[in-house]
Amino acid sequence: MRRAAAGCRGCPLHRDATQTVFGDGDTGARVMLVGEQPGDQEDRQGKPFVGPAGKLLDRALAEAGIDPGEAYVTNAVKHFKFTQAEPRKRRIHKAPTLREMTACGPWLAAELAVVEPELIVVLGATAGKALLGSSFRVTQVRGTVLEEEIHGRPERLVPTVHPSAVLRSDDREAAYQGLVSDLKVAARALSS
């Protein structure tokens, strides 16, 4: 799948991205974490959650009692979407469209079918919309265990904010503690 995804031309995002960033981690993982899309560092390195948001996520997972090394991490969209004012300026994240999320849907469905996680942690609104539909609102359901059918399979999900939202927050400590609290709900769901 990883090789096939590397040649994906399902939407225009492949033209500007450095590479396809497919999921990574234990394919027998009990927990799958689904984010929005690769960021700048992920696009350059070819792995999900290796930038600042990924480091914060690993710390929050460990604090919540989930071993990051025993998780599978991926994104709803497999190419980095960004804007760039000038060639040598920093590339700024831009939210993917419904078309781009839909184009990557089969890749996410295939990852779910291979990993067959006991629990999916939904990181942010874009991942939630990709998995649960356009009416998803992370603020309404974060930190709860949902039971939904996803790509023909019954799944348990715990939505929370994306770690990059914590990094952008005016009150980072409170936002971080909220993320950890939500991840503790996921840890308890895995132990039940």
Coordinates of N, CA, C and O in Angstrom, one line a residue:
M1 N 0.8 -1.2 0.0 CA 0.0 0.0 0.0 C 0.9 1.3 0.0 O 0.5 2.2 -0.7
R2 N 1.9 1.2 0.8 CA 2.8 2.4 0.9 C 3.4 2.8 -0.5 O 3.4 3.9 -0.9
R3 N 3.8 1.7 -1.3 CA 4.3 2.0 -2.6 C 3.3 2.5 -3.5 O 3.5 3.5 -4.3
A4 N 2.1 1.9 -3.5 CA 1.0 2.4 -4.3 C 0.6 3.8 -4.0 O 0.4 4.7 -4.9
A5 N 0.5 4.2 -2.7 CA 0.2 5.5 -2.3 C 1.2 6.6 -2.7 O 0.9 7.7 -3.0
A6 N 2.5 6.1 -2.8 CA 3.5 7.0 -3.2 C 3.3 7.6 -4.7 O 3.7 8.7 -5.0
G7 N 2.5 6.8 -5.5 CA 2.2 7.3 -6.8 C 0.8 7.8 -7.0 O 0.4 8.0 -8.1
C8 N 0.2 8.1 -5.9 CA -1.2 8.6 -5.9 C -1.3 10.0 -6.6 O -0.5 10.9 -6.3
R9 N -2.3 10.1 -7.5 CA -2.5 11.3 -8.2 C -4.0 11.7 -8.1 O -4.6 12.3 -9.0
G10 N -4.6 11.2 -7.0 CA -6.1 11.4 -6.9 C -6.6 12.8 -6.7 O -7.8 13.1 -6.8
C11 N -5.7 13.7 -6.3 CA -6.0 15.1 -6.2 C -4.8 15.9 -6.5 O -3.7 15.4 -6.6
P12 N -4.9 17.2 -6.6 CA -3.7 18.1 -7.0 C -2.6 18.2 -6.0 O -1.6 18.7 -6.3
L13 N -2.9 17.8 -4.7 CA -1.9 18.0 -3.7 C -0.5 17.4 -4.0 O 0.5 17.9 -3.5
H14 N -0.5 16.3 -4.7 CA 0.8 15.6 -5.0 C 1.8 16.5 -5.8 O 3.0 16.3 -5.7
R15 N 1.3 17.5 -6.5 CA 2.1 18.3 -7.3 C 3.1 19.2 -6.5 O 4.3 19.4 -6.9
D16 N 2.7 19.7 -5.4 CA 3.6 20.6 -4.6 C 4.3 19.9 -3.4 O 5.3 20.4 -2.9
A17 N 3.7 18.8 -3.0 CA 4.3 18.1 -1.8 C 5.6 17.5 -2.2 O 5.8 17.1 -3.4
T18 N 6.5 17.3 -1.2 CA 7.7 16.6 -1.5 C 7.5 15.1 -1.7 O 8.1 14.5 -2.6
Q19 N 6.6 14.5 -1.0 CA 6.3 13.1 -1.1 C 5.0 12.8 -0.4 O 4.4 13.6 0.4
T20 N 4.5 11.6 -0.6 CA 3.4 11.0 0.1 C 3.8 10.6 1.5 O 4.9 10.0 1.6
V21 N 3.1 11.0 2.5 CA 3.4 10.6 3.9 C 2.3 9.6 4.3 O 1.2 10.0 4.6
F22 N 2.7 8.3 4.3 CA 1.8 7.3 4.7 C 1.9 7.0 6.2 O 2.8 7.5 6.8
G23 N 1.0 6.2 6.7 CA 1.0 5.9 8.2 C 2.3 5.2 8.6 O 3.0 4.6 7.7
D24 N 2.5 5.1 9.9 CA 3.7 4.5 10.4 C 3.4 4.0 11.8 O 2.6 4.5 12.5
G25 N 4.1 2.9 12.1 CA 4.0 2.3 13.5 C 3.7 0.9 13.4 O 3.8 0.2 12.4
D26 N 3.2 0.4 14.5 CA 2.9 -1.0 14.7 C 1.6 -1.4 13.9 O 0.6 -0.9 14.3
T27 N 1.7 -2.2 12.9 CA 0.5 -2.6 12.1 C -0.4 -3.5 12.9 O -1.5 -3.8 12.5
G28 N 0.1 -4.0 14.1 CA -0.8 -4.8 14.9 C -1.2 -3.9 16.1 O -1.7 -4.5 17.2
A29 N -1.1 -2.6 16.0 CA -1.4 -1.8 17.2 C -2.9 -1.9 17.6 O -3.8 -2.0 16.8
R30 N -3.1 -1.7 18.9 CA -4.4 -1.7 19.5 C -5.1 -0.3 19.3 O -6.3 -0.2 19.3
V31 N -4.2 0.7 19.1 CA -4.7 2.1 19.0 C -4.1 2.7 17.7 O -2.9 2.6 17.4
M32 N -5.0 3.4 16.9 CA -4.6 4.1 15.7 C -4.9 5.6 16.0 O -6.0 5.9 16.4
L33 N -3.9 6.4 15.7 CA -4.2 7.9 15.9 C -4.2 8.5 14.5 O -3.4 8.2 13.6
V34 N -5.3 9.2 14.2 CA -5.5 9.8 12.9 C -5.6 11.3 13.0 O -6.4 11.9 13.7
G35 N -4.6 11.9 12.3 CA -4.5 13.4 12.3 C -5.1 13.9 10.9 O -5.7 13.2 10.2
E36 N -4.8 15.2 10.7 CA -5.3 15.8 9.5 C -4.5 15.6 8.3 O -5.0 15.0 7.3
Q37 N -3.2 16.0 8.2 CA -2.3 15.9 7.1 C -0.9 16.1 7.6 O -0.7 16.6 8.7
P38 N 0.1 15.7 6.8 CA 1.4 15.9 7.2 C 1.7 17.4 7.3 O 1.1 18.2 6.6
G39 N 2.6 17.8 8.1 CA 3.1 19.1 8.2 C 4.4 19.3 7.4 O 4.9 18.4 6.7
D40 N 5.1 20.4 7.6 CA 6.3 20.7 6.9 C 7.4 19.6 7.1 O 8.0 19.1 6.2
Q41 N 7.7 19.3 8.4 CA 8.7 18.3 8.7 C 8.3 16.9 8.3 O 9.2 16.2 7.8
E42 N 7.1 16.6 8.4 CA 6.6 15.3 7.9 C 6.8 15.1 6.4 O 7.2 14.1 5.9
D43 N 6.4 16.2 5.7 CA 6.6 16.2 4.2 C 8.1 16.0 3.8 O 8.4 15.3 2.9
R44 N 8.9 16.7 4.6 CA 10.4 16.6 4.3 C 11.0 15.2 4.6 O 11.8 14.6 3.9
Q45 N 10.5 14.6 5.8 CA 11.0 13.4 6.3 C 10.3 12.1 5.8 O 10.8 11.0 5.9
G46 N 9.1 12.3 5.3 CA 8.3 11.2 4.8 C 7.6 10.3 5.9 O 7.2 9.2 5.6
K47 N 7.5 10.8 7.1 CA 6.9 10.1 8.2 C 5.9 11.0 8.9 O 6.2 12.2 9.1
P48 N 4.8 10.4 9.4 CA 3.8 11.3 10.1 C 4.3 11.6 11.6 O 5.0 10.8 12.2
F49 N 3.9 12.7 12.0 CA 4.0 13.2 13.4 C 5.5 13.1 13.9 O 5.8 12.7 15.0
V50 N 6.4 13.7 13.0 CA 7.8 13.8 13.4 C 8.2 15.2 13.8 O 9.3 15.5 14.2
G51 N 7.3 16.2 13.5 CA 7.6 17.6 13.8 C 7.2 18.0 15.2 O 7.0 17.1 16.1
P52 N 7.1 19.2 15.5 CA 6.7 19.7 16.9 C 5.4 19.1 17.4 O 5.4 18.8 18.6
A53 N 4.4 19.0 16.6 CA 3.1 18.5 17.0 C 3.3 17.0 17.4 O 2.7 16.5 18.4
G54 N 4.1 16.3 16.7 CA 4.3 14.9 16.9 C 5.1 14.7 18.2 O 4.7 13.7 19.0
K55 N 6.0 15.5 18.5 CA 6.8 15.4 19.8 C 5.8 15.7 21.0 O 5.9 15.0 22.0
L56 N 5.0 16.7 20.8 CA 4.0 17.0 21.9 C 3.0 15.8 22.0 O 2.7 15.5 23.2
L57 N 2.6 15.2 20.9 CA 1.7 14.1 21.0 C 2.3 12.9 21.7 O 1.7 12.3 22.6
D58 N 3.6 12.6 21.4 CA 4.3 11.5 22.1 C 4.3 11.7 23.6 O 4.1 10.8 24.4
R59 N 4.6 13.0 24.0 CA 4.7 13.3 25.4 C 3.3 13.1 26.1 O 3.2 12.6 27.2
A60 N 2.3 13.6 25.4 CA 0.9 13.6 26.0 C 0.4 12.1 26.0 O -0.2 11.7 27.0
L61 N 0.8 11.3 25.0 CA 0.4 9.9 25.1 C 1.0 9.2 26.2 O 0.4 8.5 27.0
A62 N 2.3 9.4 26.4 CA 3.1 8.8 27.5 C 2.5 9.2 28.9 O 2.3 8.4 29.7
E63 N 2.2 10.5 29.0 CA 1.6 11.0 30.2 C 0.2 10.4 30.5 O -0.2 10.1 31.7
A64 N -0.5 10.0 29.4 CA -1.8 9.5 29.6 C -1.8 7.9 29.8 O -2.8 7.3 30.0
G65 N -0.6 7.3 29.6 CA -0.5 5.9 29.8 C -0.6 5.1 28.6 O -0.8 3.9 28.6
I66 N -0.4 5.7 27.4 CA -0.3 5.0 26.1 C 1.1 5.1 25.6 O 1.6 6.2 25.4
D67 N 1.7 3.9 25.3 CA 3.0 3.9 24.8 C 3.0 4.3 23.3 O 2.4 3.6 22.5
P68 N 3.6 5.4 22.9 CA 3.6 5.9 21.6 C 4.2 4.9 20.6 O 3.8 4.8 19.4
G69 N 5.2 4.0 21.1 CA 5.8 3.0 20.3 C 4.9 1.9 19.9 O 5.2 1.0 19.0
E70 N 3.7 1.8 20.6 CA 2.8 0.7 20.4 C 1.5 1.2 19.6 O 0.5 0.5 19.6
A71 N 1.6 2.4 19.0 CA 0.5 2.9 18.3 C 0.8 3.0 16.8 O 2.0 2.9 16.4
Y72 N -0.2 3.1 16.0 CA -0.1 3.4 14.6 C -0.6 4.8 14.3 O -1.7 5.1 14.8
V73 N 0.2 5.6 13.7 CA -0.1 7.0 13.4 C -0.3 7.2 11.9 O 0.6 6.7 11.2
T74 N -1.3 8.0 11.6 CA -1.5 8.3 10.2 C -2.3 9.6 10.1 O -2.6 10.2 11.1
N75 N -2.6 10.0 8.9 CA -3.3 11.2 8.6 C -4.4 10.9 7.6 O -4.3 10.1 6.8
A76 N -5.5 11.7 7.7 CA -6.6 11.6 6.8 C -6.2 11.9 5.4 O -6.6 11.3 4.4
V77 N -5.3 12.9 5.2 CA -4.8 13.4 3.9 C -3.3 13.0 3.9 O -2.6 13.3 4.9
K78 N -2.8 12.5 2.8 CA -1.4 12.0 2.7 C -0.4 12.9 2.2 O 0.8 12.6 2.1
H79 N -0.8 14.1 1.7 CA 0.1 15.1 1.1 C 0.0 16.4 1.9 O -1.1 16.7 2.3
F80 N 1.1 17.1 2.0 CA 1.1 18.4 2.7 C 0.5 19.5 1.8 O 1.0 19.7 0.7
K81 N -0.5 20.1 2.4 CA -1.1 21.3 1.6 C -0.6 22.5 2.4 O -0.8 22.7 3.6
F82 N 0.0 23.5 1.6 CA 0.5 24.7 2.2 C 0.5 25.9 1.3 O 0.2 25.7 0.1
T83 N 0.8 27.0 1.8 CA 1.0 28.2 1.1 C 2.4 28.7 1.4 O 2.9 28.4 2.4
Q84 N 2.9 29.4 0.4 CA 4.3 29.9 0.6 C 4.4 31.2 -0.1 O 4.3 31.3 -1.4
A85 N 4.7 32.3 0.6 CA 4.7 33.6 0.0 C 5.9 33.8 -0.9 O 5.8 34.3 -2.0
E86 N 7.1 33.3 -0.5 CA 8.3 33.4 -1.4 C 9.0 32.0 -1.3 O 8.9 31.3 -0.3
P87 N 9.8 31.7 -2.3 CA 10.4 30.4 -2.4 C 11.2 30.0 -1.1 O 11.2 28.8 -0.8
R88 N 11.9 30.9 -0.5 CA 12.7 30.5 0.7 C 12.0 30.7 2.0 O 12.6 30.5 3.0
K89 N 10.8 31.2 1.9 CA 10.0 31.4 3.2 C 9.5 30.1 3.7 O 9.3 29.1 2.9
R90 N 9.1 30.1 4.9 CA 8.5 28.9 5.6 C 7.2 28.5 4.9 O 6.4 29.4 4.5
R91 N 6.9 27.2 4.8 CA 5.7 26.7 4.2 C 4.6 26.7 5.3 O 4.8 26.1 6.3
I92 N 3.5 27.4 5.0 CA 2.4 27.5 6.0 C 1.3 26.5 5.7 O 0.7 26.5 4.6
H93 N 0.9 25.7 6.7 CA -0.2 24.7 6.6 C -1.5 25.4 6.1 O -1.8 26.5 6.4
K94 N -2.2 24.7 5.2 CA -3.5 25.1 4.7 C -4.4 23.9 4.8 O -4.1 22.8 4.4
A95 N -5.6 24.1 5.3 CA -6.6 23.0 5.6 C -6.9 22.4 4.3 O -7.2 23.0 3.3
P96 N -7.0 21.0 4.3 CA -7.4 20.3 3.1 C -8.9 20.5 2.8 O -9.7 20.7 3.7
T97 N -9.3 20.4 1.5 CA -10.7 20.5 1.1 C -11.4 19.1 1.3 O -10.7 18.1 1.4
L98 N -12.7 19.1 1.2 CA -13.5 17.9 1.2 C -13.0 17.0 0.0 O -12.9 15.8 0.2
R99 N -12.8 17.5 -1.1 CA -12.3 16.7 -2.3 C -11.0 16.0 -2.0 O -10.8 14.9 -2.3
E100 N -10.1 16.8 -1.3 CA -8.8 16.2 -1.0 C -8.9 15.1 0.1 O -8.3 14.0 0.0
M101 N -9.8 15.3 1.1 CA -10.0 14.3 2.1 C -10.7 13.0 1.5 O -10.3 11.9 1.8
T102 N -11.6 13.3 0.5 CA -12.3 12.2 -0.1 C -11.3 11.4 -1.0 O -11.4 10.1 -1.0
A103 N -10.4 12.1 -1.7 CA -9.4 11.4 -2.5 C -8.5 10.4 -1.7 O -8.1 9.4 -2.2
C104 N -8.2 10.8 -0.5 CA -7.4 10.0 0.4 C -8.2 9.0 1.2 O -7.6 8.1 1.9
G105 N -9.5 9.0 1.1 CA -10.3 8.1 1.9 C -10.0 6.6 1.7 O -9.9 5.9 2.7
P106 N -9.8 6.2 0.5 CA -9.4 4.7 0.3 C -8.1 4.3 1.0 O -8.0 3.2 1.5
W107 N -7.2 5.3 1.1 CA -5.9 4.9 1.8 C -6.2 4.7 3.3 O -5.6 3.8 3.9
L108 N -6.9 5.6 3.9 CA -7.3 5.5 5.3 C -8.1 4.3 5.6 O -7.8 3.6 6.5
A109 N -9.0 4.0 4.7 CA -9.8 2.7 4.8 C -8.9 1.5 4.8 O -9.1 0.6 5.6
A110 N -8.0 1.5 3.9 CA -7.0 0.4 3.8 C -6.2 0.2 5.0 O -5.9 -0.9 5.5
E111 N -5.7 1.3 5.5 CA -4.9 1.3 6.8 C -5.7 0.7 7.9 O -5.3 -0.1 8.7
L112 N -7.0 1.2 8.0 CA -7.9 0.7 9.1 C -8.1 -0.8 8.9 O -8.1 -1.6 9.9
A113 N -8.3 -1.3 7.7 CA -8.5 -2.7 7.4 C -7.2 -3.6 7.8 O -7.4 -4.7 8.3
V114 N -6.1 -3.0 7.6 CA -4.8 -3.8 7.9 C -4.6 -3.8 9.4 O -4.3 -4.8 10.0
V115 N -4.6 -2.6 10.0 CA -4.3 -2.5 11.4 C -5.4 -3.1 12.3 O -5.1 -3.7 13.3
E116 N -6.7 -2.9 11.9 CA -7.8 -3.3 12.8 C -7.6 -2.9 14.2 O -7.7 -3.8 15.1
P117 N -7.5 -1.6 14.5 CA -7.3 -1.2 15.9 C -8.5 -1.4 16.7 O -9.7 -1.4 16.2
E118 N -8.3 -1.5 18.0 CA -9.4 -1.6 19.0 C -10.0 -0.2 19.2 O -11.1 -0.1 19.6
L119 N -9.2 0.8 19.0 CA -9.6 2.2 19.3 C -8.9 3.1 18.3 O -7.7 2.9 18.0
I120 N -9.7 4.1 17.8 CA -9.1 5.1 17.0 C -9.2 6.5 17.8 O -10.2 6.8 18.3
V121 N -8.0 7.1 17.9 CA -8.0 8.5 18.5 C -8.1 9.4 17.3 O -7.2 9.4 16.4
V122 N -9.1 10.2 17.3 CA -9.3 11.2 16.2 C -8.7 12.5 16.6 O -9.2 13.1 17.6
L123 N -7.7 13.0 15.9 CA -7.0 14.2 16.3 C -7.5 15.4 15.5 O -7.0 15.6 14.3
G124 N -8.5 16.1 15.9 CA -8.9 17.3 15.3 C -10.1 17.1 14.4 O -10.5 16.0 14.1
A125 N -10.6 18.3 13.9 CA -11.8 18.3 13.1 C -11.7 17.7 11.8 O -12.6 17.0 11.3
T126 N -10.6 17.9 11.1 CA -10.4 17.4 9.7 C -10.4 15.8 9.8 O -11.1 15.2 9.0
A127 N -9.7 15.3 10.7 CA -9.7 13.8 10.8 C -11.1 13.3 11.2 O -11.6 12.3 10.6
G128 N -11.8 14.0 12.1 CA -13.2 13.7 12.4 C -14.1 13.7 11.2 O -14.9 12.8 11.1
K129 N -14.0 14.7 10.4 CA -14.9 14.9 9.2 C -14.5 13.8 8.2 O -15.4 13.2 7.6
A130 N -13.3 13.4 8.1 CA -12.9 12.4 7.1 C -13.5 11.0 7.6 O -13.9 10.2 6.7
L131 N -13.5 10.8 8.9 CA -14.0 9.5 9.4 C -15.5 9.5 9.6 O -16.1 8.5 9.4
L132 N -16.1 10.6 10.1 CA -17.4 10.6 10.6 C -18.4 11.5 9.9 O -19.6 11.5 10.2
G133 N -17.9 12.2 8.9 CA -18.8 13.1 8.1 C -18.7 14.5 8.4 O -18.1 14.9 9.4
S134 N -19.2 15.3 7.5 CA -19.0 16.8 7.6 C -19.7 17.5 8.8 O -19.3 18.6 9.1
S135 N -20.6 16.8 9.4 CA -21.3 17.4 10.6 C -20.4 17.2 11.9 O -20.8 17.8 12.9
F136 N -19.3 16.5 11.8 CA -18.5 16.3 13.0 C -18.0 17.6 13.6 O -17.5 18.5 12.9
R137 N -18.1 17.8 14.9 CA -17.5 18.9 15.6 C -16.7 18.4 16.8 O -17.3 17.9 17.8
V138 N -15.4 18.6 16.8 CA -14.6 18.0 17.8 C -14.9 18.6 19.2 O -14.9 17.9 20.2
T139 N -15.3 19.9 19.3 CA -15.6 20.5 20.5 C -16.9 19.9 21.2 O -17.0 19.9 22.4
Q140 N -17.7 19.3 20.4 CA -19.0 18.7 21.0 C -18.8 17.3 21.5 O -19.5 16.8 22.4
V141 N -17.7 16.6 21.1 CA -17.6 15.1 21.5 C -16.2 14.8 22.0 O -16.0 13.6 22.3
R142 N -15.3 15.8 22.1 CA -14.0 15.4 22.5 C -14.0 14.8 23.9 O -14.8 15.1 24.8
G143 N -13.1 13.8 24.1 CA -12.9 13.1 25.4 C -14.1 12.1 25.7 O -14.2 11.8 26.8
T144 N -14.8 11.7 24.7 CA -15.9 10.7 24.9 C -15.6 9.5 24.0 O -14.8 9.6 23.0
V145 N -16.1 8.4 24.3 CA -15.9 7.2 23.5 C -17.2 7.1 22.6 O -18.3 7.0 23.1
L146 N -16.9 7.1 21.3 CA -18.0 7.0 20.3 C -17.9 5.6 19.7 O -16.9 5.0 19.6
E147 N -19.1 5.1 19.4 CA -19.1 3.8 18.6 C -19.8 4.1 17.3 O -21.0 4.4 17.3
E148 N -19.1 3.9 16.2 CA -19.6 4.2 14.9 C -19.2 3.2 13.9 O -18.2 2.5 14.1
E149 N -19.9 3.1 12.8 CA -19.4 2.2 11.7 C -18.6 3.1 10.8 O -19.0 4.1 10.3
I150 N -17.4 2.6 10.6 CA -16.4 3.3 9.7 C -16.0 2.4 8.6 O -15.4 1.3 8.9
H151 N -16.2 2.7 7.4 CA -15.8 1.9 6.3 C -16.3 0.4 6.4 O -15.5 -0.5 6.2
G152 N -17.5 0.3 6.9 CA -18.1 -1.0 7.0 C -17.7 -1.8 8.2 O -18.1 -3.0 8.4
R153 N -17.0 -1.2 9.2 CA -16.6 -1.9 10.4 C -17.0 -1.1 11.6 O -16.9 0.1 11.6
P154 N -17.5 -1.8 12.6 CA -17.8 -1.1 13.9 C -16.5 -0.7 14.5 O -15.6 -1.5 14.6
E155 N -16.4 0.6 14.9 CA -15.2 1.1 15.5 C -15.5 1.9 16.8 O -16.6 2.4 16.9
R156 N -14.6 1.9 17.7 CA -14.7 2.8 18.9 C -13.7 3.9 18.6 O -12.5 3.7 18.2
L157 N -14.1 5.1 18.9 CA -13.3 6.3 18.6 C -13.3 7.2 19.8 O -14.3 7.4 20.5
V158 N -12.2 7.9 20.1 CA -12.1 9.0 21.1 C -11.6 10.2 20.3 O -10.4 10.3 20.0
P159 N -12.4 11.2 20.1 CA -12.0 12.4 19.5 C -11.3 13.4 20.5 O -11.6 13.4 21.7
T160 N -10.3 14.1 20.0 CA -9.7 15.1 20.8 C -9.1 16.2 19.8 O -9.3 16.1 18.6
V161 N -8.5 17.2 20.4 CA -7.9 18.3 19.5 C -6.6 17.7 18.9 O -6.0 16.8 19.4
H162 N -6.3 18.4 17.8 CA -5.0 18.0 17.2 C -3.9 18.7 18.0 O -4.0 19.8 18.5
P163 N -2.7 18.0 18.2 CA -1.7 18.6 19.0 C -1.2 19.9 18.4 O -0.7 20.8 19.2
S164 N -1.3 20.2 17.2 CA -0.9 21.5 16.6 C -1.8 22.6 17.2 O -1.3 23.8 17.3
A165 N -3.0 22.3 17.5 CA -3.9 23.3 18.2 C -3.4 23.7 19.5 O -3.6 24.8 20.0
V166 N -2.8 22.7 20.2 CA -2.2 23.0 21.5 C -1.0 24.0 21.4 O -0.9 24.9 22.1
L167 N -0.2 23.7 20.3 CA 0.9 24.6 20.1 C 0.5 26.0 19.7 O 1.2 27.0 20.0
R168 N -0.7 26.2 19.1 CA -1.2 27.5 18.7 C -2.0 28.2 19.8 O -2.3 29.3 19.6
S169 N -2.3 27.5 20.8 CA -3.2 28.0 21.9 C -2.6 29.1 22.7 O -1.4 29.2 22.9
D170 N -3.4 30.1 23.1 CA -2.9 31.2 23.9 C -2.6 30.7 25.3 O -1.7 31.2 26.0
D171 N -3.3 29.6 25.8 CA -3.0 29.0 27.1 C -2.5 27.5 26.8 O -3.3 26.6 26.9
R172 N -1.3 27.4 26.4 CA -0.7 26.1 26.0 C -0.9 25.0 27.1 O -1.2 23.9 26.8
E173 N -0.6 25.4 28.4 CA -0.7 24.5 29.4 C -2.1 23.9 29.6 O -2.3 22.7 29.8
A174 N -3.1 24.8 29.6 CA -4.5 24.3 29.7 C -4.9 23.4 28.5 O -5.5 22.4 28.7
A175 N -4.5 23.8 27.3 CA -4.8 23.1 26.1 C -4.1 21.7 26.2 O -4.7 20.7 25.8
Y176 N -2.8 21.7 26.7 CA -2.1 20.4 26.8 C -2.8 19.5 27.8 O -3.0 18.3 27.5
Q177 N -3.2 20.0 28.9 CA -3.8 19.2 30.0 C -5.2 18.7 29.4 O -5.6 17.5 29.8
G178 N -5.9 19.4 28.6 CA -7.1 19.0 28.0 C -6.8 17.8 27.0 O -7.6 16.8 27.0
L179 N -5.7 17.9 26.3 CA -5.3 16.8 25.4 C -5.0 15.5 26.2 O -5.5 14.4 25.9
V180 N -4.2 15.7 27.2 CA -3.9 14.6 28.1 C -5.1 13.9 28.7 O -5.3 12.7 28.7
S181 N -6.0 14.8 29.2 CA -7.3 14.3 29.8 C -8.1 13.4 28.7 O -8.5 12.3 29.1
D182 N -8.2 13.9 27.5 CA -8.8 13.1 26.5 C -8.1 11.8 26.2 O -8.8 10.8 26.0
L183 N -6.8 11.9 26.2 CA -6.0 10.6 25.9 C -6.1 9.6 27.1 O -6.0 8.4 26.8
K184 N -6.4 10.1 28.3 CA -6.6 9.2 29.4 C -7.9 8.5 29.2 O -8.0 7.3 29.6
V185 N -8.9 9.1 28.6 CA -10.2 8.5 28.3 C -9.9 7.3 27.3 O -10.4 6.2 27.4
A186 N -9.0 7.6 26.3 CA -8.6 6.6 25.4 C -7.9 5.4 26.1 O -8.2 4.2 25.8
A187 N -7.0 5.7 27.0 CA -6.2 4.7 27.7 C -7.2 3.8 28.5 O -7.1 2.6 28.5
R188 N -8.2 4.4 29.2 CA -9.2 3.7 29.9 C -10.0 2.8 29.0 O -10.3 1.6 29.3
A189 N -10.4 3.3 27.8 CA -11.2 2.5 26.9 C -10.4 1.3 26.4 O -10.9 0.2 26.2
L190 N -9.1 1.5 26.2 CA -8.2 0.3 25.8 C -8.1 -0.7 26.9 O -7.9 -1.9 26.6
S191 N -8.2 -0.3 28.2 CA -8.0 -1.3 29.2 C -9.4 -1.9 29.6 O -9.4 -2.8 30.5
S192 N -10.5 -1.5 29.0 CA -11.8 -2.1 29.4 C -12.2 -3.1 28.4 O -11.7 -3.3 27.3

